[in-house]
Amino acid sequence: MNYAEAVDYIEAVPKFTKKTTLDHTRYLLKKLGNPEKNMRIIHLAGTNGKGSVCAYLNSMLSEGGYICGMFISPHLLRINERYMISGQPVNDEIFLQAFLMVQEAWKEAMEEGESHPTYFEILFLMSMVIFQKKKVDYLIMETGLGGRMDATNVVSSPMACIITSISRDHTEYLGETIREIAWEKAGIIKPGVPVFYDGRDQEAAAVIKKRAEEMGSPAFVLREDMYKLLSNTWEGIRFEFRYGNEKGSELEIPYIAEYQMMNASLAYFSMQKLQPEHNILKRQLIEGIRKTKWPCRMEIVMDGVIIDGAHNEDGVEQFVKTAVYFGKDTRISILFSAVSDKRYQDMIREISDGIHPDLVVTTEISGNRKVSAEELKALFCLGGCREVYAEPQVEKAFEKAYAEKADGLMFCVGSLYLAGEVKDWIARRAKDAKMLN
C-alpha cells in the first residue's frame, strides 16, 4: 500500500463504521504498545479557539528550544496537516508507516472479535505512533468532537487541560444547551490535573468549575477583565494580561481579531503555571506568543484579502465584530461557503445583519457535506444583500469576488475547508503568475 491508497482508505472509513467506545480505543493502544505512556501532553477541548491556543503553545515551547508535536483537526488541504512537528506537517513516509502499524493492530483486534476503528480513532492512533516515533518533547492534542467520549480522552495523565470558548455547535452530538455542551467538553478533566478555561460564558464556566472540583483538579478561570487592549492595527494586537494580583505582562499577537486576546492569554497563563516543568523564561514565552503563526484566522493573504476560518455561529459573530471594526467606510465583499452540518442559515443572517456586505459571492466546497451555491445565495438575498452571485467553482468564485473588491476589503469565511481551498488557489495563481514573468 502506498501513501495515496492509505489516505483513500481513511477517507472511506466513515461510510462503513459506527462510533466505538473508549475501551475500544484503549484496546488498540495496548496492541500498539501504549505509545501514549510517558508523553508530556497538553489536552485541549472547546468549541472555538483550540487551534489558535495550540499554535500559541507550540510557538512558546519552540522558543524554549523544545521539539513540539501537535495533533489537530480538521486539516485544510492535506491530511498530514493533522500531525505537526515543530510547526511542519509530517511527510508522507512517516504518515504511511504509522497507518500500516495501526492497520496491523486493528486487523489483529478484529480477528479477536473487535470492531473496525472509526475515522477519527484511526487518526488519533496514528498520532500516538507518529509522536512516539519522532520522540517529541511535548505533545499538544486537540479533541476531535466534544471531550468526554472523544478518542483522545483515553490519555489518562496529561500535564494540563485547557478548555477554550464554548458555544452551540454539533448539537446533534453534544446537546442543545451550553450547559450540556460544557459538560461534554469538561469530560477531559482528569483527577488532580490543572485545568485552564475560558470563563466568559457564565453557564459554561459553572459547569467546568464544578467538574474540576469533583475531580480534585486545580482550576484557573480566565475572564475578559484580565486583559486590556492597548492597540489594534493591521500588524496585530498589543494588550496587557494580568491574573489576579500577579504582575502584568504586555503581549503582542500577530492577529487583528480581539477574541485572540483570550486565546493567547489561556496559552500564556497555562505556560506560566507550568513553568516548573518546562523552565522557559518569561521573556521567551512573550517572544513565542509574538512569533505565533496560524493560518486562516483573520489571515491577510493578499492586499485587502482576508481569510477567516469561522465556521459556526459564535465564530461568525466574532468575525463580524472584526470585519466591522476594520471595514468602516470601506466596501466589503464576502466569499462564502459552508458545510451542511453547520447552522449556516444563522451564520448568513449574522453576516447580513452585522456587516451589510456590498457584494457576496457564494460557492461550494468539495465533499458530500456541501451546500449548493444557489441555496446560499438565496439565503443572503433573504437577508437583504442586494448584489449576490452564486459560483460553484471556488477558483472562479474567488476571482469574481476579487475583481469586484476594488479598493475595499474581501473576506473569505464560512468554512475551514473553504479557507484551505482558497489558500491553495492563491498559491497556484501566484505560481502561475511567476512562471509567466
Coordinates of C-alpha atoms in Angstrom, one line a residue:
M1 CA 0.0 0.0 0.0
N2 CA 1.3 3.5 -0.8
Y3 CA 0.5 6.9 0.7
A4 CA -2.4 7.8 -1.7
E5 CA -4.0 4.4 -1.1
A6 CA -3.7 4.8 2.7
V7 CA -5.4 8.3 2.5
D8 CA -8.2 7.0 0.3
Y9 CA -8.8 4.1 2.7
I10 CA -9.0 6.5 5.7
E11 CA -11.4 8.9 3.9
A12 CA -13.7 6.0 3.0
V13 CA -13.9 4.7 6.6
P14 CA -16.9 6.9 7.7
K15 CA -19.0 5.0 5.1
F16 CA -18.8 1.7 6.9
T17 CA -18.1 2.3 10.6
K18 CA -20.0 3.3 13.7
K19 CA -19.0 5.1 16.9
T20 CA -16.8 2.9 19.1
T21 CA -16.2 3.1 22.9
L22 CA -13.1 4.5 24.6
D23 CA -12.4 0.9 25.8
H24 CA -12.1 0.0 22.1
T25 CA -9.5 2.8 21.6
R26 CA -7.6 1.7 24.8
Y27 CA -7.6 -1.9 23.5
L28 CA -6.0 -0.8 20.2
L29 CA -3.5 1.4 22.0
K30 CA -2.4 -1.6 24.0
K31 CA -1.9 -3.5 20.8
L32 CA 0.4 -0.7 19.7
G33 CA 2.4 -0.9 23.0
N34 CA 0.7 2.1 24.6
P35 CA 2.7 4.7 22.8
E36 CA 1.0 7.5 24.8
K37 CA 2.7 6.4 28.0
N38 CA 5.3 8.9 29.3
M39 CA 4.4 11.5 26.8
R40 CA 4.1 15.1 28.1
I41 CA 0.7 16.1 26.8
I42 CA -1.4 19.2 27.0
H43 CA -5.0 18.3 26.2
L44 CA -7.5 20.8 24.7
A45 CA -11.3 20.9 24.2
G46 CA -13.7 23.7 23.3
T47 CA -15.9 25.0 20.5
N48 CA -13.7 27.7 19.1
G49 CA -10.1 28.7 19.6
K50 CA -8.5 25.3 20.1
G51 CA -6.3 25.6 17.0
S52 CA -5.1 29.1 17.9
V53 CA -4.3 28.1 21.5
C54 CA -2.4 25.1 20.2
A55 CA -0.4 27.4 17.9
Y56 CA 0.5 29.8 20.8
L57 CA 1.6 26.8 22.9
N58 CA 3.7 25.4 20.1
S59 CA 5.4 28.7 19.5
M60 CA 6.3 29.2 23.1
L61 CA 7.6 25.7 23.5
S62 CA 9.6 26.0 20.3
E63 CA 11.0 29.3 21.5
G64 CA 12.1 27.5 24.6
G65 CA 14.1 25.0 22.5
Y66 CA 11.7 22.0 22.7
I67 CA 10.5 19.8 19.8
C68 CA 6.8 20.1 19.9
G69 CA 4.1 17.9 18.3
M70 CA 0.6 18.9 17.6
F71 CA -2.4 16.7 16.8
I72 CA -5.1 19.0 15.4
S73 CA -8.2 19.0 13.3
P74 CA -9.5 19.5 10.7
H75 CA -6.9 19.7 8.0
L76 CA -7.1 22.4 5.4
L77 CA -5.7 20.7 2.3
R78 CA -3.7 17.5 3.2
I79 CA -4.5 15.1 5.9
N80 CA -0.8 15.2 7.1
E81 CA -1.6 18.7 8.5
R82 CA -3.2 17.0 11.5
Y83 CA 0.3 15.9 12.6
M84 CA 2.6 18.8 13.1
I85 CA 6.2 18.7 14.4
S86 CA 7.9 22.0 15.1
G87 CA 5.2 23.7 13.1
Q88 CA 5.5 21.5 10.0
P89 CA 3.3 18.6 8.8
V90 CA 4.8 15.1 8.8
N91 CA 5.9 13.7 5.5
D92 CA 4.1 11.1 3.5
E93 CA 6.6 8.3 4.5
I94 CA 6.0 8.8 8.2
F95 CA 2.3 9.1 7.7
L96 CA 2.2 5.8 5.8
Q97 CA 4.4 4.0 8.3
A98 CA 2.0 5.0 11.1
F99 CA -1.0 3.9 9.1
L100 CA 0.4 0.5 8.4
M101 CA 1.2 0.0 12.1
V102 CA -2.3 1.0 13.2
Q103 CA -3.8 -1.1 10.4
E104 CA -1.9 -4.2 11.6
A105 CA -3.2 -3.6 15.1
W106 CA -6.8 -3.2 14.2
K107 CA -6.7 -6.3 11.9
E108 CA -5.4 -8.4 14.7
A109 CA -8.1 -6.9 17.0
M110 CA -10.8 -7.7 14.5
E111 CA -9.7 -11.3 14.4
E112 CA -10.3 -11.3 18.1
G113 CA -13.9 -10.0 17.7
E114 CA -13.4 -6.3 17.9
S115 CA -14.9 -3.8 15.5
H116 CA -13.2 -1.7 12.9
P117 CA -11.9 1.7 14.2
T118 CA -13.7 4.9 13.3
Y119 CA -12.2 7.6 11.1
F120 CA -11.1 9.8 14.0
E121 CA -10.0 6.8 16.0
I122 CA -7.5 5.8 13.2
L123 CA -6.2 9.3 13.0
F124 CA -5.7 9.5 16.8
L125 CA -4.0 6.1 17.0
M126 CA -1.7 7.2 14.2
S127 CA -0.8 10.4 16.1
M128 CA 0.4 8.4 19.1
V129 CA 2.6 6.2 16.8
I130 CA 4.0 9.2 15.0
F131 CA 4.8 11.3 18.0
Q132 CA 6.4 8.4 19.9
K133 CA 8.5 7.6 16.8
K134 CA 9.6 11.2 16.4
K135 CA 10.3 11.5 20.2
V136 CA 8.7 14.9 20.6
D137 CA 9.4 16.7 23.9
Y138 CA 5.8 17.8 24.2
L139 CA 2.5 17.0 22.5
I140 CA -0.4 19.4 22.2
M141 CA -3.5 17.5 21.5
E142 CA -7.0 18.7 20.4
T143 CA -10.2 16.8 20.9
G144 CA -12.0 16.0 17.6
L145 CA -15.5 16.4 18.8
G146 CA -16.7 17.1 22.4
G147 CA -14.4 15.7 25.0
R148 CA -15.9 13.1 27.3
M149 CA -16.3 10.4 24.6
D150 CA -13.7 11.7 22.3
A151 CA -11.0 9.2 21.3
T152 CA -8.3 11.5 22.6
N153 CA -9.8 11.2 26.1
V154 CA -8.1 7.8 26.7
V155 CA -5.0 9.8 27.6
S156 CA -5.2 9.4 31.4
S157 CA -2.4 11.7 32.7
P158 CA -1.9 14.9 30.7
M159 CA 0.2 17.7 32.1
A160 CA -2.7 20.1 31.8
C161 CA -6.2 20.5 30.3
I162 CA -7.3 23.7 28.5
I163 CA -10.9 24.4 27.6
T164 CA -11.5 27.2 25.2
S165 CA -14.7 29.1 24.4
I166 CA -17.9 27.1 24.4
S167 CA -20.9 27.8 22.2
R168 CA -23.6 25.9 20.4
D169 CA -22.1 23.6 17.7
H170 CA -22.5 19.9 16.9
T171 CA -25.7 20.0 18.9
E172 CA -26.9 16.7 17.5
Y173 CA -24.0 15.0 19.3
L174 CA -23.2 17.3 22.3
G175 CA -26.6 18.6 23.4
E176 CA -28.7 21.7 22.7
T177 CA -27.8 23.8 25.7
I178 CA -24.5 25.5 26.7
R179 CA -24.6 23.5 30.0
E180 CA -24.9 20.2 28.1
I181 CA -22.1 21.1 25.7
A182 CA -19.8 22.3 28.5
W183 CA -20.4 19.1 30.4
E184 CA -19.2 17.1 27.4
K185 CA -16.1 19.4 27.0
A186 CA -15.3 19.2 30.7
G187 CA -15.1 15.5 30.3
I188 CA -11.4 15.8 29.5
I189 CA -10.6 17.0 33.1
K190 CA -8.5 14.4 34.9
P191 CA -8.1 13.9 38.7
G192 CA -5.5 16.4 40.1
V193 CA -4.6 17.7 36.6
P194 CA -4.7 21.6 36.4
V195 CA -7.4 22.9 34.1
F196 CA -7.3 26.4 32.5
Y197 CA -10.6 27.6 30.9
D198 CA -12.3 30.5 29.2
G199 CA -14.8 31.9 31.7
R200 CA -16.6 34.4 29.5
D201 CA -19.8 32.3 29.4
Q202 CA -21.0 32.0 33.0
E203 CA -23.1 28.9 32.3
A204 CA -20.2 27.0 30.8
A205 CA -17.8 28.3 33.5
A206 CA -20.0 27.0 36.3
V207 CA -20.1 23.5 34.7
I208 CA -16.3 23.4 34.2
K209 CA -15.7 24.7 37.8
K210 CA -18.0 22.0 39.3
R211 CA -16.4 19.2 37.3
A212 CA -12.9 20.4 38.3
E213 CA -14.0 20.3 42.0
E214 CA -15.3 16.8 41.6
M215 CA -12.0 15.7 40.1
G216 CA -9.9 17.5 42.7
S217 CA -8.2 19.4 39.9
P218 CA -6.7 22.9 40.3
A219 CA -8.9 25.2 38.2
F220 CA -7.9 28.6 36.7
V221 CA -10.6 30.7 35.1
L222 CA -9.8 33.5 32.7
R223 CA -12.2 36.4 32.2
E224 CA -12.2 39.5 29.9
D225 CA -11.3 41.8 32.7
M226 CA -7.9 40.1 32.9
Y227 CA -6.7 41.6 29.6
K228 CA -6.7 45.2 28.4
L229 CA -6.5 46.2 24.7
L230 CA -3.6 48.6 24.1
S231 CA -3.7 48.8 20.3
N232 CA -5.2 47.0 17.3
T233 CA -3.8 47.6 13.8
W234 CA -3.3 45.6 10.6
E235 CA 0.0 44.5 12.1
G236 CA -1.7 42.9 15.1
I237 CA -2.9 43.4 18.6
R238 CA -0.9 44.6 21.7
F239 CA -2.5 44.1 25.1
E240 CA -1.8 43.7 28.8
F241 CA -2.6 40.5 30.6
R242 CA -2.9 40.3 34.4
Y243 CA -4.1 37.4 36.5
G244 CA -5.2 38.5 40.0
N245 CA -2.5 40.3 41.9
E246 CA 0.3 38.9 39.8
K247 CA 2.5 41.3 37.8
G248 CA 1.0 42.1 34.4
S249 CA 2.6 41.1 31.0
E250 CA 2.4 43.1 27.8
L251 CA 1.8 40.7 24.9
E252 CA 1.8 41.1 21.2
I253 CA -0.1 38.8 18.8
P254 CA 0.0 38.8 15.0
Y255 CA -3.8 38.8 14.6
I256 CA -6.4 41.5 14.3
A257 CA -9.4 39.7 15.9
E258 CA -9.9 40.8 19.5
Y259 CA -11.1 37.3 20.6
Q260 CA -7.5 36.2 20.1
M261 CA -6.6 38.0 23.3
M262 CA -8.4 35.3 25.3
N263 CA -6.8 32.5 23.3
A264 CA -3.3 34.0 23.8
S265 CA -4.0 34.6 27.5
L266 CA -5.1 31.0 28.0
A267 CA -2.0 29.7 26.4
Y268 CA 0.4 32.2 28.0
F269 CA -1.0 31.7 31.5
S270 CA -1.0 27.9 31.2
M271 CA 2.6 28.0 30.3
Q272 CA 3.3 30.4 33.2
K273 CA 1.8 27.9 35.7
L274 CA 3.6 25.0 34.0
Q275 CA 7.0 26.8 34.3
P276 CA 8.5 24.4 36.9
E277 CA 8.0 21.7 34.2
H278 CA 9.5 23.4 31.1
N279 CA 11.7 26.2 32.7
I280 CA 11.1 28.6 29.8
L281 CA 11.9 32.2 30.8
K282 CA 9.0 34.7 30.8
R283 CA 10.7 36.8 28.0
Q284 CA 10.8 33.7 25.9
L285 CA 7.2 33.0 26.4
I286 CA 6.3 36.5 25.4
E287 CA 8.5 36.2 22.3
G288 CA 6.9 32.9 21.5
I289 CA 3.5 34.5 21.6
R290 CA 4.6 37.3 19.3
K291 CA 6.1 34.8 16.7
T292 CA 3.0 32.6 16.6
K293 CA 1.8 31.6 13.1
W294 CA -1.6 30.0 12.5
P295 CA -3.3 30.1 9.1
C296 CA -6.8 31.2 8.2
R297 CA -7.6 33.0 11.4
M298 CA -8.2 36.6 10.1
E299 CA -5.1 36.0 8.0
I300 CA -4.2 38.7 5.4
V301 CA -3.3 36.7 2.4
M302 CA -3.2 39.4 -0.3
D303 CA -3.7 43.2 -0.3
G304 CA -7.2 43.7 1.1
V305 CA -8.0 39.9 1.1
I306 CA -8.5 38.3 4.5
I307 CA -9.3 34.6 5.2
D308 CA -11.1 33.6 8.4
G309 CA -11.9 30.0 9.3
A310 CA -15.1 31.0 11.2
H311 CA -17.4 28.1 10.7
N312 CA -20.1 28.3 13.3
E313 CA -22.4 30.9 14.9
D314 CA -20.0 32.1 17.6
G315 CA -17.1 32.1 15.2
V316 CA -19.0 34.2 12.7
E317 CA -20.2 36.6 15.4
Q318 CA -16.6 37.3 16.3
F319 CA -15.7 37.6 12.7
V320 CA -18.4 40.2 12.2
K321 CA -17.1 42.3 15.0
T322 CA -13.6 42.4 13.5
A323 CA -14.9 43.0 9.9
V324 CA -17.0 45.9 11.1
Y325 CA -14.1 47.3 13.1
F326 CA -11.7 47.3 10.1
G327 CA -14.3 47.8 7.4
K328 CA -15.7 51.2 8.5
D329 CA -16.4 53.4 5.4
T330 CA -15.0 50.7 3.2
R331 CA -16.6 48.5 0.5
I332 CA -16.8 44.9 1.9
S333 CA -17.0 41.8 -0.3
I334 CA -17.7 38.4 1.1
L335 CA -16.8 35.0 -0.4
F336 CA -18.8 32.4 1.5
S337 CA -19.4 28.7 1.7
A338 CA -20.5 26.2 4.4
V339 CA -21.0 22.6 5.1
S340 CA -24.4 21.0 5.6
D341 CA -24.0 20.0 9.2
K342 CA -23.4 23.6 10.3
R343 CA -26.1 26.2 11.2
Y344 CA -25.3 28.1 8.0
Q345 CA -28.7 29.8 7.9
D346 CA -27.9 31.6 11.2
M347 CA -24.3 32.3 10.1
I348 CA -25.6 34.0 7.0
R349 CA -28.2 36.0 9.0
E350 CA -25.4 37.2 11.3
I351 CA -23.2 38.4 8.4
S352 CA -26.1 40.0 6.6
D353 CA -27.4 41.9 9.6
G354 CA -24.0 42.7 11.1
I355 CA -22.0 43.7 8.1
H356 CA -24.5 44.6 5.3
P357 CA -21.9 43.5 2.7
D358 CA -21.8 45.4 -0.6
L359 CA -21.1 42.1 -2.5
V360 CA -21.5 38.4 -1.8
V361 CA -20.2 35.5 -3.9
T362 CA -21.3 32.1 -2.7
T363 CA -19.5 28.9 -3.7
E364 CA -19.3 25.2 -2.9
I365 CA -16.6 23.1 -1.3
S366 CA -15.9 19.6 -2.3
G367 CA -17.2 16.6 -0.5
N368 CA -20.6 15.1 0.5
R369 CA -21.4 17.8 3.0
K370 CA -21.5 20.7 0.5
V371 CA -24.4 23.1 0.3
S372 CA -25.2 24.4 -3.1
A373 CA -24.1 27.9 -4.0
E374 CA -27.6 28.7 -5.2
E375 CA -29.1 27.9 -1.8
L376 CA -26.6 30.0 0.0
K377 CA -27.2 32.9 -2.5
A378 CA -31.0 32.7 -1.8
L379 CA -30.3 33.0 2.0
F380 CA -28.2 36.1 1.5
C381 CA -30.8 37.6 -0.7
L382 CA -33.4 36.9 2.0
G383 CA -31.0 38.6 4.4
G384 CA -31.3 41.9 2.5
C385 CA -28.0 41.6 0.5
R386 CA -28.6 43.1 -2.9
E387 CA -25.6 42.1 -5.0
V388 CA -25.2 38.3 -4.6
Y389 CA -23.7 35.9 -7.1
A390 CA -23.5 32.1 -7.0
E391 CA -20.5 30.4 -8.5
P392 CA -20.0 26.7 -7.6
Q393 CA -16.3 26.6 -8.5
V394 CA -14.1 28.0 -5.8
E395 CA -11.5 29.4 -8.1
K396 CA -14.0 31.3 -10.3
A397 CA -15.9 32.5 -7.2
F398 CA -12.6 33.9 -5.7
E399 CA -11.8 35.7 -9.0
K400 CA -15.3 37.1 -9.2
A401 CA -15.2 38.5 -5.6
Y402 CA -11.6 39.7 -6.1
A403 CA -12.5 41.5 -9.3
E404 CA -15.3 43.3 -7.6
K405 CA -13.4 44.2 -4.5
A406 CA -12.0 47.5 -5.9
D407 CA -10.2 49.4 -3.1
G408 CA -12.3 47.7 -0.4
L409 CA -11.9 44.6 1.7
M410 CA -12.7 41.0 0.7
F411 CA -13.3 38.4 3.4
C412 CA -13.4 34.6 2.8
V413 CA -15.4 33.0 5.5
G414 CA -17.9 30.2 6.4
S415 CA -15.8 27.1 6.4
L416 CA -12.2 26.0 7.2
Y417 CA -12.4 23.8 4.1
L418 CA -13.2 26.9 2.0
A419 CA -10.2 28.6 3.7
G420 CA -8.0 25.8 2.7
E421 CA -9.2 25.7 -0.9
V422 CA -8.8 29.5 -1.3
K423 CA -5.3 29.4 0.1
D424 CA -4.4 26.6 -2.3
W425 CA -5.8 28.6 -5.2
I426 CA -4.0 31.8 -4.2
A427 CA -0.7 29.8 -4.1
R428 CA -1.4 28.3 -7.5
R429 CA -2.3 31.6 -9.2
A430 CA 0.8 33.2 -7.7
K431 CA 3.0 30.4 -9.0
D432 CA 1.4 30.7 -12.5
A433 CA 2.0 34.5 -12.5
K434 CA 5.6 34.0 -11.5
M435 CA 6.1 31.5 -14.4
L436 CA 4.6 34.0 -16.9
N437 CA 7.0 36.6 -15.7

